[in-house]
Amino acid sequence: MKIIKSFVLLIGLCVAGLTQAEGHLKVEDAWVREAPPGAMVLAGYMQLHNHADKNRLLVAAQSPAFESVMLHKTVIEGEISKMVHQPMITIPANGLVSFEPNSYHLMMMKPQQPLKAGDKVSVTLSFKDGSSEEFSYEVRATMGGMGTDHSDHNMGHQH
């Protein structure tokens, strides 16, 4: 009987630990902008919520659907829009960072195959503490054309 109680307690602690770990970071509205066939760069967006009591430091992203994924931010200087590589993005404790057009975004380079609206791609976000989490992103049709972010990615790019 003592062994059964110990086993039940151990399972309960494991389940509680998993629930707590999963509840710290939440991604909502994760999507990738559909691009014309042959496009070499797409943009990824999301709402990244940190429910932990300490900051999370996002340092990288990767996806099997792309040759590479980089963290970027659109910066407007005067009338010029620039894409600036971000080596790290702080997700504040109990806070939110929006990845959206003309702000932070995932620069997703060289799709491994054409992506169309409705497709799903897996993206893994990696953090400075060595942890990583995988999320599913939906490919969405662009409304009104490719007028923002990576429509002309070679213009104004900085590392």
PDB file of C-alpha atoms in Angstrom:
ATOM      1  CA  MET A   1       0.000   0.000   0.000  1.00  0.00           C
ATOM      2  CA  LYS A   2       2.883   2.365   0.806  1.00  0.00           C
ATOM      3  CA  ILE A   3       4.408   1.710  -2.631  1.00  0.00           C
ATOM      4  CA  ILE A   4       1.101   2.543  -4.359  1.00  0.00           C
ATOM      5  CA  LYS A   5       0.763   5.823  -2.411  1.00  0.00           C
ATOM      6  CA  SER A   6       4.349   6.759  -3.298  1.00  0.00           C
ATOM      7  CA  PHE A   7       3.711   5.956  -6.959  1.00  0.00           C
ATOM      8  CA  VAL A   8       0.496   8.032  -7.021  1.00  0.00           C
ATOM      9  CA  LEU A   9       2.334  10.941  -5.350  1.00  0.00           C
ATOM     10  CA  LEU A  10       5.188  10.694  -7.866  1.00  0.00           C
ATOM     11  CA  ILE A  11       2.769  10.719 -10.836  1.00  0.00           C
ATOM     12  CA  GLY A  12       0.962  13.703  -9.331  1.00  0.00           C
ATOM     13  CA  LEU A  13       4.217  15.648  -8.971  1.00  0.00           C
ATOM     14  CA  CYS A  14       5.238  14.840 -12.545  1.00  0.00           C
ATOM     15  CA  VAL A  15       1.871  15.942 -13.957  1.00  0.00           C
ATOM     16  CA  ALA A  16       1.966  19.160 -11.876  1.00  0.00           C
ATOM     17  CA  GLY A  17       5.484  19.866 -13.142  1.00  0.00           C
ATOM     18  CA  LEU A  18       4.472  19.362 -16.766  1.00  0.00           C
ATOM     19  CA  THR A  19       1.455  21.621 -16.391  1.00  0.00           C
ATOM     20  CA  GLN A  20       3.567  24.353 -14.796  1.00  0.00           C
ATOM     21  CA  ALA A  21       6.295  24.127 -17.446  1.00  0.00           C
ATOM     22  CA  GLU A  22       3.817  24.205 -20.327  1.00  0.00           C
ATOM     23  CA  GLY A  23       1.943  27.146 -18.818  1.00  0.00           C
ATOM     24  CA  HIS A  24       4.905  29.545 -18.812  1.00  0.00           C
ATOM     25  CA  LEU A  25       5.047  30.294 -22.536  1.00  0.00           C
ATOM     26  CA  LYS A  26       2.115  30.534 -24.877  1.00  0.00           C
ATOM     27  CA  VAL A  27       2.071  31.320 -28.586  1.00  0.00           C
ATOM     28  CA  GLU A  28      -1.153  32.601 -30.112  1.00  0.00           C
ATOM     29  CA  ASP A  29      -2.109  33.576 -33.648  1.00  0.00           C
ATOM     30  CA  ALA A  30       1.054  32.023 -35.153  1.00  0.00           C
ATOM     31  CA  TRP A  31       1.110  32.433 -38.914  1.00  0.00           C
ATOM     32  CA  VAL A  32       3.371  32.674 -41.943  1.00  0.00           C
ATOM     33  CA  ARG A  33       2.643  35.030 -44.800  1.00  0.00           C
ATOM     34  CA  GLU A  34       1.931  33.225 -48.060  1.00  0.00           C
ATOM     35  CA  ALA A  35       4.198  34.378 -50.886  1.00  0.00           C
ATOM     36  CA  PRO A  36       4.181  33.945 -54.650  1.00  0.00           C
ATOM     37  CA  PRO A  37       5.788  30.767 -56.032  1.00  0.00           C
ATOM     38  CA  GLY A  38       9.562  31.098 -56.101  1.00  0.00           C
ATOM     39  CA  ALA A  39       9.695  33.616 -53.228  1.00  0.00           C
ATOM     40  CA  MET A  40      12.896  33.140 -51.253  1.00  0.00           C
ATOM     41  CA  VAL A  41      11.806  34.937 -48.060  1.00  0.00           C
ATOM     42  CA  LEU A  42       8.593  34.724 -46.027  1.00  0.00           C
ATOM     43  CA  ALA A  43       7.664  36.399 -42.756  1.00  0.00           C
ATOM     44  CA  GLY A  44       6.304  34.712 -39.620  1.00  0.00           C
ATOM     45  CA  TYR A  45       4.191  36.342 -36.929  1.00  0.00           C
ATOM     46  CA  MET A  46       2.750  35.480 -33.501  1.00  0.00           C
ATOM     47  CA  GLN A  47       1.764  36.738 -30.091  1.00  0.00           C
ATOM     48  CA  LEU A  48       4.317  35.403 -27.592  1.00  0.00           C
ATOM     49  CA  HIS A  49       3.032  35.416 -23.985  1.00  0.00           C
ATOM     50  CA  ASN A  50       5.350  34.792 -21.038  1.00  0.00           C
ATOM     51  CA  HIS A  51       3.362  33.682 -17.975  1.00  0.00           C
ATOM     52  CA  ALA A  52       6.498  33.137 -15.868  1.00  0.00           C
ATOM     53  CA  ASP A  53       7.747  35.461 -13.136  1.00  0.00           C
ATOM     54  CA  LYS A  54      11.031  36.034 -14.959  1.00  0.00           C
ATOM     55  CA  ASN A  55      12.016  37.276 -18.418  1.00  0.00           C
ATOM     56  CA  ARG A  56      12.551  34.760 -21.231  1.00  0.00           C
ATOM     57  CA  LEU A  57      15.251  35.510 -23.782  1.00  0.00           C
ATOM     58  CA  LEU A  58      14.435  34.283 -27.292  1.00  0.00           C
ATOM     59  CA  VAL A  59      17.707  33.695 -29.157  1.00  0.00           C
ATOM     60  CA  ALA A  60      16.822  31.624 -32.232  1.00  0.00           C
ATOM     61  CA  ALA A  61      14.151  29.952 -34.308  1.00  0.00           C
ATOM     62  CA  GLN A  62      14.281  27.109 -36.805  1.00  0.00           C
ATOM     63  CA  SER A  63      11.903  25.174 -39.001  1.00  0.00           C
ATOM     64  CA  PRO A  64      12.285  22.106 -41.209  1.00  0.00           C
ATOM     65  CA  ALA A  65      10.168  23.995 -43.782  1.00  0.00           C
ATOM     66  CA  PHE A  66      12.926  26.617 -44.323  1.00  0.00           C
ATOM     67  CA  GLU A  67      16.679  26.605 -44.859  1.00  0.00           C
ATOM     68  CA  SER A  68      17.024  29.198 -42.086  1.00  0.00           C
ATOM     69  CA  VAL A  69      14.914  31.352 -39.771  1.00  0.00           C
ATOM     70  CA  MET A  70      16.141  34.581 -38.199  1.00  0.00           C
ATOM     71  CA  LEU A  71      14.749  36.970 -35.606  1.00  0.00           C
ATOM     72  CA  HIS A  72      14.162  40.385 -37.167  1.00  0.00           C
ATOM     73  CA  LYS A  73      12.557  43.736 -36.448  1.00  0.00           C
ATOM     74  CA  THR A  74      11.363  46.329 -38.905  1.00  0.00           C
ATOM     75  CA  VAL A  75      12.773  49.730 -37.972  1.00  0.00           C
ATOM     76  CA  ILE A  76      11.563  52.893 -39.678  1.00  0.00           C
ATOM     77  CA  GLU A  77      14.120  55.690 -39.939  1.00  0.00           C
ATOM     78  CA  GLY A  78      12.566  58.735 -41.580  1.00  0.00           C
ATOM     79  CA  GLU A  79      10.903  57.357 -44.691  1.00  0.00           C
ATOM     80  CA  ILE A  80      13.122  54.284 -44.917  1.00  0.00           C
ATOM     81  CA  SER A  81      12.046  50.901 -43.574  1.00  0.00           C
ATOM     82  CA  LYS A  82      14.894  48.563 -42.562  1.00  0.00           C
ATOM     83  CA  MET A  83      14.956  44.928 -41.513  1.00  0.00           C
ATOM     84  CA  VAL A  84      17.332  44.598 -38.560  1.00  0.00           C
ATOM     85  CA  HIS A  85      18.571  41.226 -37.283  1.00  0.00           C
ATOM     86  CA  GLN A  86      17.857  40.734 -33.559  1.00  0.00           C
ATOM     87  CA  PRO A  87      20.368  38.476 -31.752  1.00  0.00           C
ATOM     88  CA  MET A  88      17.960  38.242 -28.807  1.00  0.00           C
ATOM     89  CA  ILE A  89      14.404  39.323 -27.987  1.00  0.00           C
ATOM     90  CA  THR A  90      13.326  39.722 -24.363  1.00  0.00           C
ATOM     91  CA  ILE A  91       9.877  38.358 -23.555  1.00  0.00           C
ATOM     92  CA  PRO A  92       9.107  40.201 -20.281  1.00  0.00           C
ATOM     93  CA  ALA A  93       7.944  38.376 -17.155  1.00  0.00           C
ATOM     94  CA  ASN A  94       4.150  38.093 -17.208  1.00  0.00           C
ATOM     95  CA  GLY A  95       4.262  40.009 -20.484  1.00  0.00           C
ATOM     96  CA  LEU A  96       3.722  39.813 -24.212  1.00  0.00           C
ATOM     97  CA  VAL A  97       5.734  40.518 -27.352  1.00  0.00           C
ATOM     98  CA  SER A  98       3.878  40.870 -30.646  1.00  0.00           C
ATOM     99  CA  PHE A  99       5.502  39.625 -33.826  1.00  0.00           C
ATOM    100  CA  GLU A 100       3.515  41.490 -36.486  1.00  0.00           C
ATOM    101  CA  PRO A 101       3.986  43.335 -39.778  1.00  0.00           C
ATOM    102  CA  ASN A 102       6.289  46.362 -39.400  1.00  0.00           C
ATOM    103  CA  SER A 103       7.605  45.143 -36.033  1.00  0.00           C
ATOM    104  CA  TYR A 104       9.276  41.959 -34.770  1.00  0.00           C
ATOM    105  CA  HIS A 105       8.958  39.001 -37.148  1.00  0.00           C
ATOM    106  CA  LEU A 106      10.572  35.732 -38.109  1.00  0.00           C
ATOM    107  CA  MET A 107      12.472  36.057 -41.369  1.00  0.00           C
ATOM    108  CA  MET A 108      12.020  32.634 -42.962  1.00  0.00           C
ATOM    109  CA  MET A 109      14.475  32.070 -45.792  1.00  0.00           C
ATOM    110  CA  LYS A 110      14.436  29.600 -48.661  1.00  0.00           C
ATOM    111  CA  PRO A 111      11.271  27.517 -48.200  1.00  0.00           C
ATOM    112  CA  GLN A 112      11.976  23.833 -48.787  1.00  0.00           C
ATOM    113  CA  GLN A 113       8.779  23.578 -50.871  1.00  0.00           C
ATOM    114  CA  PRO A 114       6.058  25.989 -52.032  1.00  0.00           C
ATOM    115  CA  LEU A 115       3.685  26.936 -49.221  1.00  0.00           C
ATOM    116  CA  LYS A 116       0.077  27.898 -49.787  1.00  0.00           C
ATOM    117  CA  ALA A 117      -2.695  29.222 -47.575  1.00  0.00           C
ATOM    118  CA  GLY A 118      -3.921  26.552 -45.174  1.00  0.00           C
ATOM    119  CA  ASP A 119      -0.579  24.722 -44.929  1.00  0.00           C
ATOM    120  CA  LYS A 120       0.976  24.240 -41.482  1.00  0.00           C
ATOM    121  CA  VAL A 121       4.667  24.582 -40.642  1.00  0.00           C
ATOM    122  CA  SER A 122       6.474  23.658 -37.470  1.00  0.00           C
ATOM    123  CA  VAL A 123       8.728  26.286 -35.851  1.00  0.00           C
ATOM    124  CA  THR A 124      10.974  25.695 -32.846  1.00  0.00           C
ATOM    125  CA  LEU A 125      11.795  28.699 -30.665  1.00  0.00           C
ATOM    126  CA  SER A 126      15.043  28.495 -28.676  1.00  0.00           C
ATOM    127  CA  PHE A 127      15.825  30.424 -25.509  1.00  0.00           C
ATOM    128  CA  LYS A 128      19.037  31.578 -23.823  1.00  0.00           C
ATOM    129  CA  ASP A 129      18.494  29.144 -20.922  1.00  0.00           C
ATOM    130  CA  GLY A 130      18.902  26.245 -23.380  1.00  0.00           C
ATOM    131  CA  SER A 131      15.206  25.371 -23.555  1.00  0.00           C
ATOM    132  CA  SER A 132      13.220  25.192 -26.772  1.00  0.00           C
ATOM    133  CA  GLU A 133       9.573  24.795 -27.674  1.00  0.00           C
ATOM    134  CA  GLU A 134       7.905  23.760 -30.913  1.00  0.00           C
ATOM    135  CA  PHE A 135       4.784  25.459 -32.263  1.00  0.00           C
ATOM    136  CA  SER A 136       2.598  25.103 -35.347  1.00  0.00           C
ATOM    137  CA  TYR A 137       2.197  28.093 -37.686  1.00  0.00           C
ATOM    138  CA  GLU A 138      -0.554  28.431 -40.283  1.00  0.00           C
ATOM    139  CA  VAL A 139       0.233  29.761 -43.754  1.00  0.00           C
ATOM    140  CA  ARG A 140      -2.200  32.594 -44.548  1.00  0.00           C
ATOM    141  CA  ALA A 141      -3.010  34.405 -47.765  1.00  0.00           C
ATOM    142  CA  THR A 142      -1.779  37.960 -47.946  1.00  0.00           C
ATOM    143  CA  MET A 143      -4.472  40.566 -47.944  1.00  0.00           C
ATOM    144  CA  GLY A 144      -3.864  43.357 -50.444  1.00  0.00           C
ATOM    145  CA  GLY A 145      -0.518  42.081 -51.720  1.00  0.00           C
ATOM    146  CA  MET A 146       2.975  41.898 -50.272  1.00  0.00           C
ATOM    147  CA  GLY A 147       3.205  45.554 -49.258  1.00  0.00           C
ATOM    148  CA  THR A 148       5.044  45.144 -45.956  1.00  0.00           C
ATOM    149  CA  ASP A 149       8.031  43.457 -44.398  1.00  0.00           C
ATOM    150  CA  HIS A 150       9.676  41.101 -46.870  1.00  0.00           C
ATOM    151  CA  SER A 151       8.099  42.200 -50.154  1.00  0.00           C
ATOM    152  CA  ASP A 152      11.491  43.635 -51.150  1.00  0.00           C
ATOM    153  CA  HIS A 153      13.748  42.124 -48.538  1.00  0.00           C
ATOM    154  CA  ASN A 154      17.046  43.156 -50.107  1.00  0.00           C
ATOM    155  CA  MET A 155      16.303  46.804 -49.472  1.00  0.00           C
ATOM    156  CA  GLY A 156      17.490  48.179 -46.147  1.00  0.00           C
ATOM    157  CA  HIS A 157      18.667  44.916 -44.578  1.00  0.00           C
ATOM    158  CA  GLN A 158      21.070  45.148 -41.635  1.00  0.00           C
ATOM    159  CA  HIS A 159      22.715  42.504 -39.449  1.00  0.00           C
TER     160      HIS A 159
END
